[in-house]
Short mmCIF file of C-alpha atoms in Angstrom, two decimals:
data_model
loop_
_atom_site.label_atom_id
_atom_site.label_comp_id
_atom_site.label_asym_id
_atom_site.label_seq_id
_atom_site.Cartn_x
_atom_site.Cartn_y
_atom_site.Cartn_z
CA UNK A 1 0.00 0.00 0.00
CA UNK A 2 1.33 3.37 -0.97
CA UNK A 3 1.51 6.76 0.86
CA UNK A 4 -1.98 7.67 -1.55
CA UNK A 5 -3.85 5.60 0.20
CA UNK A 6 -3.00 6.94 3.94
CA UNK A 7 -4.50 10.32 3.98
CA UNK A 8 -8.52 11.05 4.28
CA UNK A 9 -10.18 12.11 1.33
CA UNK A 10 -10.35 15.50 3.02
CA UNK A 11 -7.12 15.93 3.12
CA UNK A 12 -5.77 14.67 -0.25
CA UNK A 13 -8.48 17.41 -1.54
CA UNK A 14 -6.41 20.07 1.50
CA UNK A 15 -3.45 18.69 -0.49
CA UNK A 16 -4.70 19.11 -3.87
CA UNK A 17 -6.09 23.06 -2.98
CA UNK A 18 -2.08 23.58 -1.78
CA UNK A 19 -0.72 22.33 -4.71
CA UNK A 20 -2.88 24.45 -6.98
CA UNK A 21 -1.17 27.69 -4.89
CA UNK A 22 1.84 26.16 -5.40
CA UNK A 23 1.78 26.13 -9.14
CA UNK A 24 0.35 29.63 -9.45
CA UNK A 25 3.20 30.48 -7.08
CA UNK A 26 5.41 31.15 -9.90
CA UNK A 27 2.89 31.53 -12.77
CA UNK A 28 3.86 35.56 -12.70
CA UNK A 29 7.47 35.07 -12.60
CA UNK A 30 7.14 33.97 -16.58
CA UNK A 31 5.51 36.75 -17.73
CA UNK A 32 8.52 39.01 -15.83
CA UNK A 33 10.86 37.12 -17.73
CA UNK A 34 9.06 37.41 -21.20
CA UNK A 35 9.05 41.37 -20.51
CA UNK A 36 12.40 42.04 -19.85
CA UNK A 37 13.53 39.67 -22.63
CA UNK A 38 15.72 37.29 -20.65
CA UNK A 39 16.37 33.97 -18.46
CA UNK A 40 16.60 33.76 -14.83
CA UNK A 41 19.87 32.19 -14.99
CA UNK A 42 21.39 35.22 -16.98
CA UNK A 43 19.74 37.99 -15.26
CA UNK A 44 22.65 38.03 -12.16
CA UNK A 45 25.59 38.30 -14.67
CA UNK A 46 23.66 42.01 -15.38
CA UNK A 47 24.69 43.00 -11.90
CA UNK A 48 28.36 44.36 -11.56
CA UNK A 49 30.92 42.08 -10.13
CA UNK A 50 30.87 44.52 -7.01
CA UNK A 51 27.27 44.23 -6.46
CA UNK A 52 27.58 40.48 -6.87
CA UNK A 53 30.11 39.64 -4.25
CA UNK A 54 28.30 42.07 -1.91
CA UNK A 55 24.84 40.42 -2.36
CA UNK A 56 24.56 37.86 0.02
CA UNK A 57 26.15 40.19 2.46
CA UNK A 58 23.10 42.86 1.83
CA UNK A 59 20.41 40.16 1.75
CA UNK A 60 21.68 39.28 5.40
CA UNK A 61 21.49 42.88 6.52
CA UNK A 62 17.83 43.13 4.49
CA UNK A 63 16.74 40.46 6.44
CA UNK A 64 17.97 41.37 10.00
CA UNK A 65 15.87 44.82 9.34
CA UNK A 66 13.00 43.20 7.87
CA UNK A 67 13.30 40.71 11.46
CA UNK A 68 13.60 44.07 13.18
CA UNK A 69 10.89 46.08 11.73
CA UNK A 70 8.40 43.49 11.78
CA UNK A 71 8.77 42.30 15.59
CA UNK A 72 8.39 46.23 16.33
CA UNK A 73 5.30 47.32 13.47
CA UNK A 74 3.26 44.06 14.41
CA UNK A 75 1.83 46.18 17.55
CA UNK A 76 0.81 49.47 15.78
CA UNK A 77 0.41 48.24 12.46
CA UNK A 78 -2.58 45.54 11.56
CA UNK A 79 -1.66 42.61 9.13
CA UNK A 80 -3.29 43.98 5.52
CA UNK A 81 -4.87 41.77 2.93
CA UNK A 82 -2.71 40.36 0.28
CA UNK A 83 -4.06 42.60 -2.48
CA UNK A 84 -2.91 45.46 -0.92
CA UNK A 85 0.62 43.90 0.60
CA UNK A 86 0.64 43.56 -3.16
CA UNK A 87 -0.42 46.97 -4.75
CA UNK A 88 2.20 48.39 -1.53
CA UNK A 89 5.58 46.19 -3.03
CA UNK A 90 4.27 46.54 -6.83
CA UNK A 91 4.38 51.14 -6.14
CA UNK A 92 7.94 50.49 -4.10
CA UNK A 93 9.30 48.17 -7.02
CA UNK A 94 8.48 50.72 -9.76
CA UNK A 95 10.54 53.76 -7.64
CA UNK A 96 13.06 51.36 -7.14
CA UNK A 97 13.53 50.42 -11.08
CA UNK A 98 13.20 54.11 -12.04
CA UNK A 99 16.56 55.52 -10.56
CA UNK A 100 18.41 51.73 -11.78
CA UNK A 101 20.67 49.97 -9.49
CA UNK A 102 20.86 52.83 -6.28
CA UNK A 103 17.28 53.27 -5.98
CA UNK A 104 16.69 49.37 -6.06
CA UNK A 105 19.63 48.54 -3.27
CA UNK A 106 18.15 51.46 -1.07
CA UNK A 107 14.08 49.80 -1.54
CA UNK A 108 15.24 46.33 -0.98
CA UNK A 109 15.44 46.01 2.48
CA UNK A 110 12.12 47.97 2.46
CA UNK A 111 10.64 45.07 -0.01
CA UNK A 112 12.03 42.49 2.49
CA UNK A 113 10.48 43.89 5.26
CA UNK A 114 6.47 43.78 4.01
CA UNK A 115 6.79 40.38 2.41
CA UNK A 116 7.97 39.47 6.06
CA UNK A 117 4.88 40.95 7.16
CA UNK A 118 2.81 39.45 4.67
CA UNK A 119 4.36 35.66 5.23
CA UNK A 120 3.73 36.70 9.54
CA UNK A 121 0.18 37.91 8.48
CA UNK A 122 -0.62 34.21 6.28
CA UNK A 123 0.73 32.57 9.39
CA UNK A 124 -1.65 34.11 11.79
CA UNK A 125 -4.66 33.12 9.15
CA UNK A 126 -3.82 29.71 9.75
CA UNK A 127 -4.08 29.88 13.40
CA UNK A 128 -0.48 30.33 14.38
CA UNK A 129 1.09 33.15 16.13
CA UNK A 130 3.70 35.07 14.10
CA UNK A 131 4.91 36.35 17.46
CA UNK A 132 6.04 32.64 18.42
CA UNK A 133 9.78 32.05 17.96
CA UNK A 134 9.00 28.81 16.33
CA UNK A 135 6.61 30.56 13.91
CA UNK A 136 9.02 33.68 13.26
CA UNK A 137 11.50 30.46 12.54
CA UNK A 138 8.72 29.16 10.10
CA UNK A 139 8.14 32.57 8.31
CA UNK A 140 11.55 33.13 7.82
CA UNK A 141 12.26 30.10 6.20
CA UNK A 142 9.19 30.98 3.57
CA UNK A 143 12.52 32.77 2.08
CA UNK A 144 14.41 29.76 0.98
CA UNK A 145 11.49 28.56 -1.64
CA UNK A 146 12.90 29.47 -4.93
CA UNK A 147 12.00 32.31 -6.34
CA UNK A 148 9.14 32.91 -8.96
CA UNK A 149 11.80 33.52 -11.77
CA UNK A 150 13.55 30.14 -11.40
CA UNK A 151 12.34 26.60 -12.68
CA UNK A 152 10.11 24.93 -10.34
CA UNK A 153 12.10 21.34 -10.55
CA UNK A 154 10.50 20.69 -6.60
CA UNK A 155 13.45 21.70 -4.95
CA UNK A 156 11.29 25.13 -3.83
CA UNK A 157 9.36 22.08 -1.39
CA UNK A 158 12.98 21.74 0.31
CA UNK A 159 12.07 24.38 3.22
CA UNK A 160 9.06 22.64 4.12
CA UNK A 161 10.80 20.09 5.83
CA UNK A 162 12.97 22.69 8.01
CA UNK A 163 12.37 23.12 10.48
CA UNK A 164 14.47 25.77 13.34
CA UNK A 165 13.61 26.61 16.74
CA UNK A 166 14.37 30.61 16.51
CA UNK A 167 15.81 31.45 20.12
CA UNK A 168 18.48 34.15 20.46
CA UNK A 169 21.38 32.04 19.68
CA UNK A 170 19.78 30.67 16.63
CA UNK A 171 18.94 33.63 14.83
CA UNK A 172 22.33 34.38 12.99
CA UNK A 173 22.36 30.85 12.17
CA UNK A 174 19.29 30.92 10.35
CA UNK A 175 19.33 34.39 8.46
CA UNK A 176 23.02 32.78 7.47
CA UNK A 177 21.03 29.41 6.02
CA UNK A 178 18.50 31.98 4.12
CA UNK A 179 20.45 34.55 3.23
CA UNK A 180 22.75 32.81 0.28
CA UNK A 181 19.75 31.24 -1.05
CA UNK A 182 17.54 34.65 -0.70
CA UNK A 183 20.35 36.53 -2.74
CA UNK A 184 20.13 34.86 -5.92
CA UNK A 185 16.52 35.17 -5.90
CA UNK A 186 16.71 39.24 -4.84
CA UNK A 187 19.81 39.12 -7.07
CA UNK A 188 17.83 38.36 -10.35
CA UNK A 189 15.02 40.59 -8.81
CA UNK A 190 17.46 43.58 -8.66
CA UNK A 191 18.84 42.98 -11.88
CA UNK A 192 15.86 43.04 -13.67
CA UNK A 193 15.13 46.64 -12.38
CA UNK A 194 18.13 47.65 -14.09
CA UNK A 195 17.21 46.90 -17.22
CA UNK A 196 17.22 49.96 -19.47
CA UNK A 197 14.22 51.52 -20.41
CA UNK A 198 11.99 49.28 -18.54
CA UNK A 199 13.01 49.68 -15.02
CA UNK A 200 10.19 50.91 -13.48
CA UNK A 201 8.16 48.88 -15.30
CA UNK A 202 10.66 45.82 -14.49
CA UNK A 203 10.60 47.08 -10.75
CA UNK A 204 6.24 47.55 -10.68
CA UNK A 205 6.48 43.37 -12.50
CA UNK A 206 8.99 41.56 -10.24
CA UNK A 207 7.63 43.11 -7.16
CA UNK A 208 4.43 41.82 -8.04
CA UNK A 209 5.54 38.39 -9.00
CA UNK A 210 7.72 38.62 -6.20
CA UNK A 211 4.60 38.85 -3.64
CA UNK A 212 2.29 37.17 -5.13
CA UNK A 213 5.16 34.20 -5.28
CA UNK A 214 6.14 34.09 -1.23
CA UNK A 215 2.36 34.99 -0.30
CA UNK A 216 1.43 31.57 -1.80
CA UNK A 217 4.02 29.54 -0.85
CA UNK A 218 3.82 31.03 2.88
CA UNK A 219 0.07 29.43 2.05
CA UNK A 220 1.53 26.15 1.28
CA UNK A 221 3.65 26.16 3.96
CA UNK A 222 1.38 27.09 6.64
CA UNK A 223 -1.55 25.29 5.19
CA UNK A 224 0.34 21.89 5.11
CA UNK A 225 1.38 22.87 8.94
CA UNK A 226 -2.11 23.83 10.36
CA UNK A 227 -3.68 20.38 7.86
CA UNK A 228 -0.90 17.97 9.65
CA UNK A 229 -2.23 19.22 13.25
CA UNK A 230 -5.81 18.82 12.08
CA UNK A 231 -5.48 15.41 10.65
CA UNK A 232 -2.98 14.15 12.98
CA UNK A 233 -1.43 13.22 9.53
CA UNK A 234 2.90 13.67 9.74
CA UNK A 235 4.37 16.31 8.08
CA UNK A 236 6.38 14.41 5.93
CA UNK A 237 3.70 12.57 4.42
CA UNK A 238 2.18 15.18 3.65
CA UNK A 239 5.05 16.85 2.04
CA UNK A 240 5.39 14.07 0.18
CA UNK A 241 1.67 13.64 -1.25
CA UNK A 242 1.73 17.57 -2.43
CA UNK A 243 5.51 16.63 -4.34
CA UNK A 244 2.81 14.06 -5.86
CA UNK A 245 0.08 16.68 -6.37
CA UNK A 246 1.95 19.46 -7.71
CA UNK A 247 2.86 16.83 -10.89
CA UNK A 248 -0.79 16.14 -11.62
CA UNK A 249 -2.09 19.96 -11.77
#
């Protein structure tokens, strides 16, 4: 008897719902790529070598003010729908592409910090509390999913078997696990807001595709959490039945 067959109907159709969200995940990210003319593999050899070998470096600092600004925001500023976490990152991407490669380094840890919020927001839909090291472990690890420009070959399913208990010591460990990972995908986000002519309109399109991507997948990921606690079904089965899914939609 397989794995199929140990699940409930109810939640192979849970399963089949999250695998849906995690194909349209990175249905956007095609249509950036079309624009701008290009592949996501080629977009980071558009950045300057100096930009390059600073990137993972400004990721980690993007991500330790996102961290930062969220903990402190979350108690005067209400989670927003997605729509509008959307419509906020698509106006921020479009300044950022308009004044090239400065303006885009200067709005990414600004970028970084409301798809934090947005991933915290998801989590608290699901019946989680974003303010729960465990969960702030959980939304920070929405980050290493591949991005919405790269080939979904299943390896974006990777993060939701980590799993990090966020105290104090384990922070830095786990913005240094996200960070090299988060880079490429912010690298090939930056350097299509450089490209000439369109860089507003490159900055408005990735930003979308950007939040649209990690509001999903934080929906995958938390979904398949709050569906193993509800059907007392293990995680890893149920990893393993939307890796099953995901082929069939």
């Amino acid at each position: 008897m397989t794995g199929t067959y140990l699940v409930t109907l109810d939640t192979q159709t849970a399963i089949a719902t999250l695998a849906r969200r995690h194909k349209a995940a990175g249905g956007v990210g095609l249509q950036v790529l079309n624009m701008i003319g290009g592949r996501a593999e080629n977009l980071l050899e558009r950045l300057p070598d100096s930009v390059k070998q600073a990137l993972e470096g400004a990721t980690e600092r993007a991500l330790r003010v996102a961290l930062q600004a969220a903990r402190q925001s979350r108690s005067v500023v209400p989670d927003q729908k997605g729509w509008l976490n959307t419509a906020m990152t698509t106006a921020m991407g479009a300044v950022g592409g308009a004044g090239g490669l400065p303006t885009a380094l200067a709005e990414l840890p600004v970028t970084t910090t409301v798809l934090l919020r947005a991933i915290q927001g998801i989590a608290a839909e699901y019946g989680f509390d974003p303010n729960d090291p465990d969960v702030l472990s959980d939304c920070l690890t929405v980050f290493a999913s591949a991005g919405p420009l790269a080939d979904d070959d299943g390896a974006n399913m990777a993060f939701l078997t980590t799993r990090v208990t966020l105290n104090g010591a384990a922070v830095h460990g786990i913005l240094k696990s996200v960070a090299p990972k988060l880079a490429t995908v912010l690298g090939q986000k930056l350097a299509a807001q450089t490209v000439p002519i369109l860089g507003a309109a490159a900055g408005a399109a990735t930003n979308y595709a950007y939040t649209s991507y990690y509001q999903e997948m934080a929906h995958v990921h938390f979904g398949l959490r709050r569906l193993a606690i509800d059907s007392g079904t293990s995680e890893t089965l149920l990893v393993e039945q939307l890796r099953r899914a995901v082929k069939t939609v």
